[in-house]
Tab-separated table of C-alpha atoms in Angstrom:
chain	number	residue	atom	x	y	z
I	1	SER	CA	-10.913	18.192	-8.831
I	2	ARG	CA	-9.160	16.463	-11.153
I	3	ASN	CA	-6.430	15.192	-9.125
I	4	ASN	CA	-9.092	13.696	-6.775
I	5	LEU	CA	-10.485	12.404	-9.290
I	6	ALA	CA	-7.439	10.520	-10.380
I	7	GLY	CA	-7.693	8.940	-7.456
I	8	ALA	CA	-10.514	7.419	-7.596
I	9	TYR	CA	-9.576	5.876	-10.746
I	10	ARG	CA	-6.667	4.363	-9.327
I	11	LYS	CA	-8.419	3.663	-6.238
I	12	ALA	CA	-10.984	1.528	-8.714
I	13	GLY	CA	-7.580	0.122	-10.868
I	14	ARG	CA	-8.629	2.150	-13.332
I	15	ILE	CA	-4.740	3.286	-13.909
I	16	THR	CA	-4.554	4.207	-17.010
I	17	GLU	CA	-7.224	7.043	-16.963
I	18	ALA	CA	-5.334	8.033	-13.728
I	19	ILE	CA	-2.811	8.250	-15.404
I	20	ALA	CA	-3.551	10.163	-18.521
I	21	LEU	CA	-5.693	12.453	-16.395
I	22	LEU	CA	-2.805	13.305	-13.864
I	23	GLU	CA	-0.133	13.590	-16.497
I	24	GLN	CA	-2.608	16.113	-17.540
I	25	VAL	CA	-3.147	18.013	-14.369
I	26	ILE	CA	0.651	18.123	-14.067
I	27	THR	CA	1.090	20.056	-17.547
I	28	ASP	CA	-1.635	22.464	-16.742
I	29	SER	CA	-0.516	23.039	-13.479
I	30	THR	CA	2.995	23.299	-13.969
I	31	ARG	CA	1.806	25.844	-16.597
I	32	ILE	CA	-0.495	27.952	-14.585
I	33	LEU	CA	1.172	27.655	-9.946
I	34	GLY	CA	4.704	26.406	-11.228
I	35	GLN	CA	6.551	23.225	-10.993
I	36	ASP	CA	7.539	24.085	-7.620
I	37	HIS	CA	3.821	24.517	-6.125
I	38	PRO	CA	2.839	22.488	-3.251
I	39	HIS	CA	-0.022	21.259	-5.859
I	40	THR	CA	2.008	20.329	-8.274
I	41	LEU	CA	4.499	18.687	-6.153
I	42	ALA	CA	1.339	16.572	-5.038
I	43	SER	CA	0.133	15.700	-8.459
I	44	ARG	CA	3.298	14.371	-9.405
I	45	ASN	CA	4.333	12.061	-6.574
I	46	ASN	CA	0.206	10.824	-6.892
I	47	LEU	CA	1.877	10.021	-10.977
I	48	ALA	CA	4.336	8.273	-9.485
I	49	GLY	CA	1.607	5.571	-7.643
I	50	ALA	CA	0.430	5.219	-10.515
I	51	TYR	CA	3.206	4.695	-12.296
I	52	ARG	CA	3.895	2.444	-9.800
I	53	LYS	CA	0.599	0.759	-9.628
I	54	ALA	CA	0.787	0.162	-13.552
I	55	GLY	CA	4.327	-1.482	-13.276
I	56	ARG	CA	6.062	1.143	-14.437
I	57	ILE	CA	8.702	0.888	-11.404
I	58	THR	CA	11.676	2.709	-13.110
I	59	GLU	CA	9.427	5.732	-13.863
I	60	ALA	CA	8.069	6.079	-10.733
I	61	ILE	CA	11.414	5.979	-8.817
I	62	ALA	CA	12.836	8.691	-10.901
I	63	LEU	CA	10.035	10.620	-10.673
I	64	LEU	CA	9.793	10.597	-7.056
I	65	GLU	CA	13.608	10.663	-6.420
I	66	GLN	CA	12.797	14.084	-7.784
I	67	VAL	CA	10.436	14.878	-5.770
I	68	ILE	CA	11.686	14.028	-2.769
I	69	THR	CA	14.430	16.727	-4.049
I	70	ASP	CA	12.012	19.174	-5.106
I	71	SER	CA	10.134	18.867	-1.774
I	72	THR	CA	12.474	19.026	0.232
I	73	ARG	CA	13.894	21.737	-0.994
I	74	ILE	CA	10.617	23.798	-1.251
I	75	LEU	CA	8.863	22.159	2.014
I	76	GLY	CA	11.626	21.006	4.127
I	77	GLN	CA	12.699	17.192	5.068
I	78	ASP	CA	9.722	16.952	7.359
I	79	HIS	CA	6.614	17.956	6.061
I	80	PRO	CA	4.111	15.379	5.965
I	81	HIS	CA	4.404	15.742	1.726
I	82	THR	CA	8.005	15.009	1.913
I	83	LEU	CA	7.724	12.112	4.055
I	84	ALA	CA	4.720	10.778	2.107
I	85	SER	CA	6.821	10.577	-1.426
I	86	ARG	CA	9.795	9.093	1.169
I	87	ASN	CA	7.419	6.158	2.100
I	88	ASN	CA	6.488	5.877	-1.681
I	89	LEU	CA	9.855	5.556	-2.754
I	90	ALA	CA	10.428	3.237	-0.174
I	91	GLY	CA	7.719	1.047	-1.936
I	92	ALA	CA	8.796	1.747	-5.390
I	93	TYR	CA	12.116	0.398	-4.399
I	94	ARG	CA	10.430	-2.828	-2.820
I	95	LYS	CA	8.661	-3.553	-5.926
I	96	ALA	CA	11.965	-3.250	-8.013
I	97	GLY	CA	13.646	-5.572	-5.261
I	98	ARG	CA	15.917	-3.132	-3.695
I	99	ILE	CA	14.995	-4.087	-0.676
I	100	THR	CA	17.507	-3.337	1.556
I	101	GLU	CA	16.855	0.380	0.111
I	102	ALA	CA	13.505	0.349	1.089
I	103	ILE	CA	14.532	-0.951	4.665
I	104	ALA	CA	16.978	1.751	5.243
I	105	LEU	CA	14.611	4.365	3.896
I	106	LEU	CA	11.488	2.758	5.711
I	107	GLU	CA	13.015	2.624	9.038
I	108	GLN	CA	13.945	6.266	9.018
I	109	VAL	CA	10.681	7.616	7.958
I	110	ILE	CA	9.297	5.799	10.099
I	111	THR	CA	11.347	7.427	12.901
I	112	ASP	CA	10.841	10.998	11.623
I	113	SER	CA	6.697	9.995	11.011
I	114	THR	CA	6.759	9.334	14.239
I	115	ARG	CA	8.291	12.523	15.666
I	116	ILE	CA	6.722	15.262	13.775
I	117	LEU	CA	2.527	13.425	13.297
I	118	GLY	CA	2.935	10.442	16.042
I	119	GLN	CA	3.210	6.921	16.248
I	120	ASN	CA	-1.077	6.627	16.001
I	121	HIS	CA	-1.053	8.928	12.438
I	122	PRO	CA	-2.552	6.889	9.466
I	123	HIS	CA	0.664	8.009	8.031
I	124	THR	CA	2.992	6.267	10.225
I	125	LEU	CA	0.814	3.325	10.552
I	126	ALA	CA	1.157	3.216	6.590
I	127	SER	CA	5.159	2.996	6.711
I	128	ARG	CA	4.877	0.457	9.491
I	129	ASN	CA	2.974	-1.675	7.415
I	130	ASN	CA	4.977	-1.207	4.372
I	131	LEU	CA	8.195	-2.137	6.463
I	132	ALA	CA	6.847	-5.297	7.628
I	133	GLY	CA	6.035	-5.932	4.011
I	134	ALA	CA	10.099	-5.123	3.281
I	135	TYR	CA	11.284	-7.822	6.324
I	136	ARG	CA	8.691	-9.978	4.618
I	137	LYS	CA	10.637	-9.594	1.177
I	138	ALA	CA	13.927	-9.862	2.935
I	139	GLY	CA	12.925	-13.189	4.665
I	140	ARG	CA	12.692	-11.534	8.128
I	141	ILE	CA	9.359	-13.621	8.957
I	142	THR	CA	9.691	-13.262	12.620
I	143	GLU	CA	9.740	-9.535	12.578
I	144	ALA	CA	7.364	-8.963	9.923
I	145	ILE	CA	4.931	-10.800	12.166
I	146	ALA	CA	5.652	-8.707	15.016
I	147	LEU	CA	5.348	-5.722	13.181
I	148	LEU	CA	1.731	-6.739	11.537
I	149	GLU	CA	0.143	-7.762	14.651
I	150	GLN	CA	0.908	-4.506	16.467
I	151	VAL	CA	0.355	-2.505	13.178
I	152	ILE	CA	-3.073	-4.056	13.071
I	153	THR	CA	-3.736	-3.577	17.119
I	154	ASP	CA	-3.088	0.030	16.355
I	155	SER	CA	-4.632	0.328	12.860
I	156	THR	CA	-8.301	-1.456	14.335
I	157	ARG	CA	-8.128	1.008	17.299
I	158	ILE	CA	-7.198	4.405	15.237
I	159	LEU	CA	-8.623	4.126	12.044
I	160	GLY	CA	-11.464	0.567	12.686
I	161	GLN	CA	-11.384	-2.465	11.810
I	162	ASN	CA	-13.029	-2.050	8.105
I	163	HIS	CA	-11.123	0.871	7.241
I	164	PRO	CA	-8.974	-0.111	4.184
I	165	HIS	CA	-5.311	0.164	5.671
I	166	THR	CA	-6.387	-1.679	8.084
I	167	LEU	CA	-7.618	-4.664	6.343
I	168	ALA	CA	-4.585	-4.175	3.743
I	169	SER	CA	-2.548	-5.296	7.120
I	170	ARG	CA	-4.268	-7.566	7.808
I	171	ASN	CA	-4.325	-9.177	4.269
I	172	ASN	CA	-0.435	-8.783	4.748
I	173	LEU	CA	-0.206	-10.944	8.142
I	174	ALA	CA	-2.335	-14.189	6.639
I	175	GLY	CA	0.440	-13.887	4.123
I	176	ALA	CA	3.056	-13.811	6.202
I	177	TYR	CA	1.271	-16.526	8.760
I	178	ARG	CA	1.031	-18.523	5.247
I	179	GLU	CA	4.540	-18.416	4.149
I	180	THR	CA	5.381	-19.628	8.128
I	181	GLY	CA	3.652	-22.472	7.577
I	182	ARG	CA	0.693	-21.201	9.948
I	183	ILE	CA	-1.602	-22.353	7.668
I	184	THR	CA	-4.917	-22.553	9.892
I	185	GLU	CA	-4.390	-19.332	10.595
I	186	ALA	CA	-3.539	-18.302	7.436
I	187	ILE	CA	-6.932	-19.566	6.011
I	188	ALA	CA	-9.003	-18.105	8.902
I	189	LEU	CA	-7.842	-14.321	8.814
I	190	TYR	CA	-7.689	-14.092	4.351
I	191	GLU	CA	-11.551	-16.022	4.780
I	192	LYS	CA	-12.317	-12.892	7.297
I	193	VAL	CA	-10.282	-10.431	5.193
I	194	LEU	CA	-11.802	-11.800	2.039
I	195	THR	CA	-15.727	-11.161	3.614
I	196	ASP	CA	-14.986	-8.015	4.464
I	197	ARG	CA	-13.321	-6.880	1.603
I	198	THR	CA	-16.277	-8.369	-0.379
I	199	ARG	CA	-18.957	-5.970	2.004
I	200	ILE	CA	-16.696	-2.909	1.727
I	201	LEU	CA	-15.164	-2.724	-1.778
I	202	GLY	CA	-17.127	-5.152	-4.179
I	203	LYS	CA	-16.587	-8.277	-4.959
I	204	ASP	CA	-14.589	-7.284	-7.956
I	205	HIS	CA	-12.655	-4.742	-6.320
I	206	PRO	CA	-8.266	-5.654	-7.041
I	207	ALA	CA	-8.086	-5.438	-3.466
I	208	THR	CA	-10.635	-8.284	-2.639
I	209	LEU	CA	-9.592	-10.801	-6.389
I	210	GLU	CA	-6.389	-10.433	-4.690
I	211	THR	CA	-7.326	-11.934	-1.377
I	212	LEU	CA	-9.541	-13.910	-3.287
I	213	ASN	CA	-6.613	-15.710	-4.955
I	214	ALA	CA	-3.939	-15.865	-1.798
I	215	LEU	CA	-7.191	-17.548	-0.311
I	216	ALA	CA	-7.286	-20.456	-2.848
I	217	GLY	CA	-3.398	-20.634	-2.907
I	218	ALA	CA	-3.877	-21.202	0.846
I	219	TYR	CA	-6.490	-24.138	0.553
I	220	LYS	CA	-4.276	-25.354	-2.005
I	221	ASP	CA	-1.451	-25.724	0.595
I	222	ALA	CA	-3.746	-27.040	3.005
I	223	GLY	CA	-5.005	-29.632	0.412
I	224	PHE	CA	-8.455	-28.328	0.366
I	225	LEU	CA	-7.934	-28.374	-3.468
I	226	ASN	CA	-12.175	-28.503	-3.557
I	227	LYS	CA	-12.544	-25.144	-1.641
I	228	ALA	CA	-9.622	-23.982	-3.691
I	229	THR	CA	-11.437	-24.792	-7.030
I	230	ALA	CA	-15.359	-23.711	-5.528
I	231	LEU	CA	-13.970	-20.444	-4.848
I	232	LEU	CA	-12.005	-19.867	-8.261
I	233	GLU	CA	-15.386	-20.555	-9.986
I	234	GLY	CA	-17.721	-18.198	-7.645
I	235	GLU	CA	-19.274	-20.915	-5.945
I	236	THR	CA	-19.086	-20.781	-2.249
I	237	PRO	CA	-16.415	-23.044	-1.136
I	238	PRO	CA	-18.016	-26.526	0.920
I	239	GLU	CA	-17.799	-26.940	4.292
I	240	GLY	CA	-14.960	-28.623	6.149
């Protein structure tokens, strides 16, 4: 479907195309199925995610708040789609610097998601990963690290070590290690994540490039300037 194609564009980093397609899908879906149809709601949620990825945070938040209101009324507060939208809104709050609101919302989402879907459901895992990110942004690094280590254990067992969600949590843990000065652990983990992301997603994928830049920064923190330069120039970093 066009909604799935838009999702593929978004995953590939082709955000402008994803937004244009989703806006058209929503126009058509609203006309044919109605604004309150679950498919229309899902597309509006996806559009908000694309806005967020494009840095259009104010629009993302406004759209998600409206989607949650509609989704709660139509599907119920405990419906997986409503939970997903609440999780996404917390992520948008976090990106907008509204950390206290993000943490409060995520903690509630995780409570509800655990009760409804189970602790090991991918949606619950994703919310726990997001909460760790919010803790990290709030300076609660010890809690962030403890939560991420647990999420990675669970995610590896349930989704597999190479699943994009597991890779994202491992990348986030490396960042938390780096922030607390555990630079040797950060570098070792970043190197593994970069190898895995390159193999699974490709070297030009935005997530791979994110890890590459973070690893280069960690090399600089550790004083390995030659390694950082080689990595950023597309060469294999020297040993040692």
